[in-house]
């Protein structure tokens, strides 16, 4: 039981490049989330998926897109990376009793 | 809008002493209050949670208290140990797939 896994762990992009962050969970959870974590600002919700086939915007969705590929996988795409998207990105999934489990994170730097 | 304020931002205690971290939430409809521990380079890990129908919950050396009237909740760690050193986050949720996080408290336990 691996919990929530994310790839890659680290990534450096140039401004304008695109990339997809991958996330998978093996806990059979319906809800999945993408957050970004910046110093002094806690965790901010980018997008979430309440169930397979649905996605909704969170607090900071601009510049991002998501795909809920199936119940296990939820990917985050940056179409044209900007320096303001330099951050640590966390994927999470939530159990039916509201317990939220986080992945190890992806540290992204945009130059 | 909805927000969660967390204090203090940093806290240093001697090994064996107690540590208390406080959070205040704004949305009176919030009914689930988790606490997370984040070690360096890792994702947040759920350590304890409390629901609005309970005033206190304890798990070994950690406890959480909730005051619904005042809209605040606190994390208490007793007999602190060096391995308790980490960043701690509180959050509040009202069951709508949205979790509002505090900005974190960096706890240092001094040996």
Tab-separated table of C-alpha atoms in Angstrom:
chain	number	residue	atom	x	y	z
A	1	UNK	CA	0.000	0.000	0.000
A	2	UNK	CA	1.968	2.993	-1.291
A	3	UNK	CA	-0.646	5.648	-0.390
A	4	UNK	CA	-0.291	8.740	-2.598
A	5	UNK	CA	2.594	8.820	-5.050
A	6	UNK	CA	3.797	11.745	-7.161
A	7	UNK	CA	6.241	12.109	-10.033
A	8	UNK	CA	8.597	13.754	-10.590
A	9	UNK	CA	10.133	14.770	-7.237
A	10	UNK	CA	12.045	17.699	-8.731
A	11	UNK	CA	11.724	19.639	-11.981
A	12	UNK	CA	13.305	22.727	-13.478
A	13	UNK	CA	11.513	24.428	-16.376
A	14	UNK	CA	12.214	27.455	-18.493
A	15	UNK	CA	9.506	30.098	-18.811
A	16	UNK	CA	6.995	29.022	-21.438
A	17	UNK	CA	7.698	25.304	-21.235
A	18	UNK	CA	4.955	22.847	-20.376
A	19	UNK	CA	4.844	19.812	-18.143
A	20	UNK	CA	2.488	17.417	-16.402
A	21	UNK	CA	2.721	16.405	-12.762
A	22	UNK	CA	1.460	12.898	-12.113
A	23	UNK	CA	-0.365	11.657	-9.026
A	24	UNK	CA	-1.801	8.270	-8.120
A	25	UNK	CA	-3.430	6.797	-5.009
A	26	UNK	CA	-4.116	3.181	-4.153
A	27	UNK	CA	-6.581	3.740	-1.294
A	28	UNK	CA	-9.717	3.673	-3.450
A	29	UNK	CA	-10.537	7.279	-2.499
A	30	UNK	CA	-13.075	9.211	-4.523
A	31	UNK	CA	-11.709	12.719	-3.862
A	32	UNK	CA	-8.326	13.969	-5.028
A	33	UNK	CA	-6.663	17.389	-4.790
A	34	UNK	CA	-3.777	19.482	-6.044
A	35	UNK	CA	-2.238	22.085	-3.741
A	36	UNK	CA	0.705	24.417	-3.985
A	37	UNK	CA	2.791	25.351	-0.977
A	38	UNK	CA	4.678	28.610	-0.840
A	39	UNK	CA	6.692	29.980	2.106
A	40	UNK	CA	4.491	31.650	4.705
A	41	UNK	CA	1.273	30.923	2.804
A	42	UNK	CA	0.315	27.443	3.863
A	43	UNK	CA	-1.360	25.171	1.349
A	44	UNK	CA	-3.535	26.643	-1.366
A	45	UNK	CA	-5.953	24.560	-3.403
A	46	UNK	CA	-5.438	24.612	-7.165
A	47	UNK	CA	-8.020	22.067	-8.332
A	48	UNK	CA	-9.896	19.173	-6.861
A	49	UNK	CA	-11.862	16.195	-8.118
A	50	UNK	CA	-14.748	15.019	-5.980
A	51	UNK	CA	-15.103	11.826	-7.978
A	52	UNK	CA	-13.968	10.178	-11.183
A	53	UNK	CA	-15.083	12.288	-14.129
A	54	UNK	CA	-15.454	15.581	-12.250
A	55	UNK	CA	-13.033	18.423	-11.575
A	56	UNK	CA	-13.488	21.848	-9.981
A	57	UNK	CA	-11.416	24.965	-9.525
A	58	UNK	CA	-9.927	25.802	-6.186
A	59	UNK	CA	-8.445	29.033	-4.864
A	60	UNK	CA	-5.605	29.461	-7.403
A	61	UNK	CA	-6.479	27.660	-10.681
A	62	UNK	CA	-5.094	30.175	-13.216
A	63	UNK	CA	-2.319	28.735	-15.360
A	64	UNK	CA	-3.175	25.123	-14.565
A	65	UNK	CA	-5.319	22.338	-15.973
A	66	UNK	CA	-6.155	18.950	-14.517
A	67	UNK	CA	-7.293	15.554	-15.690
A	68	UNK	CA	-8.914	12.875	-13.562
A	69	UNK	CA	-7.783	9.977	-15.712
A	70	UNK	CA	-9.500	7.315	-13.601
A	71	UNK	CA	-10.256	6.764	-9.940
A	72	UNK	CA	-6.558	6.314	-9.085
A	73	UNK	CA	-4.904	9.062	-11.115
A	74	UNK	CA	-5.165	12.866	-11.096
A	75	UNK	CA	-2.688	14.890	-13.152
A	76	UNK	CA	-1.833	18.595	-13.109
A	77	UNK	CA	-0.643	20.337	-16.272
A	78	UNK	CA	1.196	23.613	-16.668
A	79	UNK	CA	0.718	24.676	-20.286
A	80	UNK	CA	3.113	27.640	-20.269
A	81	UNK	CA	5.159	27.797	-17.094
A	82	UNK	CA	5.824	31.155	-15.428
A	83	UNK	CA	8.274	32.044	-12.616
A	84	UNK	CA	5.255	32.666	-10.356
A	85	UNK	CA	4.543	28.943	-10.555
A	86	UNK	CA	7.772	28.093	-8.769
A	87	UNK	CA	6.488	26.194	-5.760
A	88	UNK	CA	6.139	22.815	-4.114
A	89	UNK	CA	3.117	20.927	-5.412
A	90	UNK	CA	1.259	18.353	-3.354
A	91	UNK	CA	-1.353	15.878	-4.436
A	92	UNK	CA	-3.784	14.526	-1.849
A	93	UNK	CA	-6.702	12.161	-1.606
A	94	UNK	CA	-9.464	12.050	0.972
A	95	UNK	CA	-11.176	9.115	2.613
A	96	UNK	CA	-14.911	8.857	3.100
A	97	UNK	CA	-14.371	10.072	6.686
A	98	UNK	CA	-12.622	13.276	5.530
A	99	UNK	CA	-9.071	12.165	6.361
A	100	UNK	CA	-6.713	13.690	3.836
A	101	UNK	CA	-3.509	11.927	2.772
A	102	UNK	CA	-0.718	13.759	0.985
A	103	UNK	CA	1.931	12.669	-1.477
A	104	UNK	CA	5.633	13.502	-1.025
A	105	UNK	CA	5.480	16.590	-3.255
A	106	UNK	CA	7.067	17.903	-6.452
A	107	UNK	CA	9.498	20.784	-6.125
A	108	UNK	CA	9.187	22.894	-9.280
A	109	UNK	CA	11.469	25.761	-10.283
A	110	UNK	CA	10.648	27.952	-13.282
A	111	UNK	CA	13.509	30.131	-14.525
B	1	UNK	CA	-13.836	35.022	2.871
B	2	UNK	CA	-13.100	31.862	4.778
B	3	UNK	CA	-9.785	31.797	6.546
B	4	UNK	CA	-7.882	30.069	9.324
B	5	UNK	CA	-5.403	31.998	11.440
B	6	UNK	CA	-2.634	30.048	13.148
B	7	UNK	CA	-0.327	31.183	15.963
B	8	UNK	CA	2.500	31.259	16.711
B	9	UNK	CA	4.461	31.033	13.465
B	10	UNK	CA	7.492	29.685	15.331
B	11	UNK	CA	7.748	27.995	18.703
B	12	UNK	CA	10.794	26.775	20.591
B	13	UNK	CA	10.459	24.568	23.660
B	14	UNK	CA	12.820	22.575	25.822
B	15	UNK	CA	12.683	18.823	25.489
B	16	UNK	CA	10.111	17.466	27.909
B	17	UNK	CA	8.063	20.667	28.016
B	18	UNK	CA	4.620	21.097	26.455
B	19	UNK	CA	3.820	22.923	23.227
B	20	UNK	CA	0.528	24.563	22.301
B	21	UNK	CA	-0.475	25.802	18.846
B	22	UNK	CA	-3.707	27.725	18.325
B	23	UNK	CA	-5.976	28.235	15.323
B	24	UNK	CA	-9.027	30.390	14.775
B	25	UNK	CA	-11.491	29.808	11.953
B	26	UNK	CA	-14.008	32.178	10.412
B	27	UNK	CA	-16.704	29.931	8.933
B	28	UNK	CA	-19.088	28.794	11.655
B	29	UNK	CA	-20.273	25.963	9.366
B	30	UNK	CA	-16.871	24.251	9.630
B	31	UNK	CA	-17.247	20.845	11.245
B	32	UNK	CA	-13.957	19.003	10.768
B	33	UNK	CA	-10.582	20.173	12.103
B	34	UNK	CA	-7.453	18.175	11.247
B	35	UNK	CA	-3.852	18.785	12.278
B	36	UNK	CA	-0.890	17.871	10.093
B	37	UNK	CA	2.806	17.438	10.765
B	38	UNK	CA	5.227	18.195	7.951
B	39	UNK	CA	8.836	17.130	8.195
B	40	UNK	CA	11.480	18.669	5.977
B	41	UNK	CA	11.166	17.568	2.374
B	42	UNK	CA	8.009	15.534	2.983
B	43	UNK	CA	4.280	15.942	2.537
B	44	UNK	CA	1.952	16.843	5.421
B	45	UNK	CA	0.880	13.881	7.536
B	46	UNK	CA	-2.402	13.774	9.444
B	47	UNK	CA	-1.662	13.378	13.157
B	48	UNK	CA	-5.000	14.035	14.828
B	49	UNK	CA	-8.411	15.446	13.986
B	50	UNK	CA	-11.580	16.517	15.752
B	51	UNK	CA	-15.172	16.985	14.696
B	52	UNK	CA	-17.536	19.706	15.813
B	53	UNK	CA	-19.563	17.421	18.059
B	54	UNK	CA	-16.534	16.726	20.263
B	55	UNK	CA	-14.733	19.133	22.608
B	56	UNK	CA	-11.472	17.272	23.103
B	57	UNK	CA	-9.601	14.316	21.641
B	58	UNK	CA	-6.383	12.747	22.820
B	59	UNK	CA	-3.919	10.318	21.268
B	60	UNK	CA	-0.945	9.494	23.486
B	61	UNK	CA	1.118	12.714	23.796
B	62	UNK	CA	-1.004	14.835	21.492
B	63	UNK	CA	-4.438	16.288	22.086
B	64	UNK	CA	-6.736	18.705	20.308
B	65	UNK	CA	-9.378	20.916	21.905
B	66	UNK	CA	-12.223	22.713	20.154
B	67	UNK	CA	-14.217	25.723	21.303
B	68	UNK	CA	-17.062	26.136	18.826
B	69	UNK	CA	-18.410	29.280	20.456
B	70	UNK	CA	-15.114	31.095	20.124
B	71	UNK	CA	-14.320	29.331	16.819
B	72	UNK	CA	-10.890	28.222	17.841
B	73	UNK	CA	-9.072	24.954	18.275
B	74	UNK	CA	-5.681	24.051	19.665
B	75	UNK	CA	-3.025	21.343	19.388
B	76	UNK	CA	-1.311	20.286	22.595
B	77	UNK	CA	1.880	18.213	22.600
B	78	UNK	CA	3.118	17.020	25.989
B	79	UNK	CA	6.544	15.681	26.932
B	80	UNK	CA	8.030	16.994	23.691
B	81	UNK	CA	10.857	15.088	22.051
B	82	UNK	CA	13.387	16.151	19.383
B	83	UNK	CA	11.476	14.127	16.777
B	84	UNK	CA	8.471	16.390	17.346
B	85	UNK	CA	10.422	19.186	15.607
B	86	UNK	CA	8.535	19.934	12.369
B	87	UNK	CA	6.036	22.337	10.836
B	88	UNK	CA	2.477	21.858	12.046
B	89	UNK	CA	-0.602	22.935	10.079
B	90	UNK	CA	-4.191	23.217	11.198
B	91	UNK	CA	-7.131	23.139	8.804
B	92	UNK	CA	-10.896	23.554	8.840
B	93	UNK	CA	-13.478	21.973	6.579
B	94	UNK	CA	-17.250	21.985	6.290
B	95	UNK	CA	-17.497	18.850	4.256
B	96	UNK	CA	-17.690	20.527	0.849
B	97	UNK	CA	-14.356	19.152	-0.362
B	98	UNK	CA	-12.694	22.366	0.680
B	99	UNK	CA	-10.029	22.452	3.384
B	100	UNK	CA	-8.760	25.844	4.558
B	101	UNK	CA	-5.250	25.631	5.987
B	102	UNK	CA	-3.451	27.779	8.506
B	103	UNK	CA	-0.043	29.187	7.584
B	104	UNK	CA	1.882	26.736	9.752
B	105	UNK	CA	3.904	26.712	12.986
B	106	UNK	CA	7.553	25.732	12.991
B	107	UNK	CA	8.164	23.842	16.234
B	108	UNK	CA	11.703	23.384	17.486
B	109	UNK	CA	12.328	21.081	20.414
B	110	UNK	CA	15.642	21.924	22.031
B	111	UNK	CA	17.609	19.033	23.551
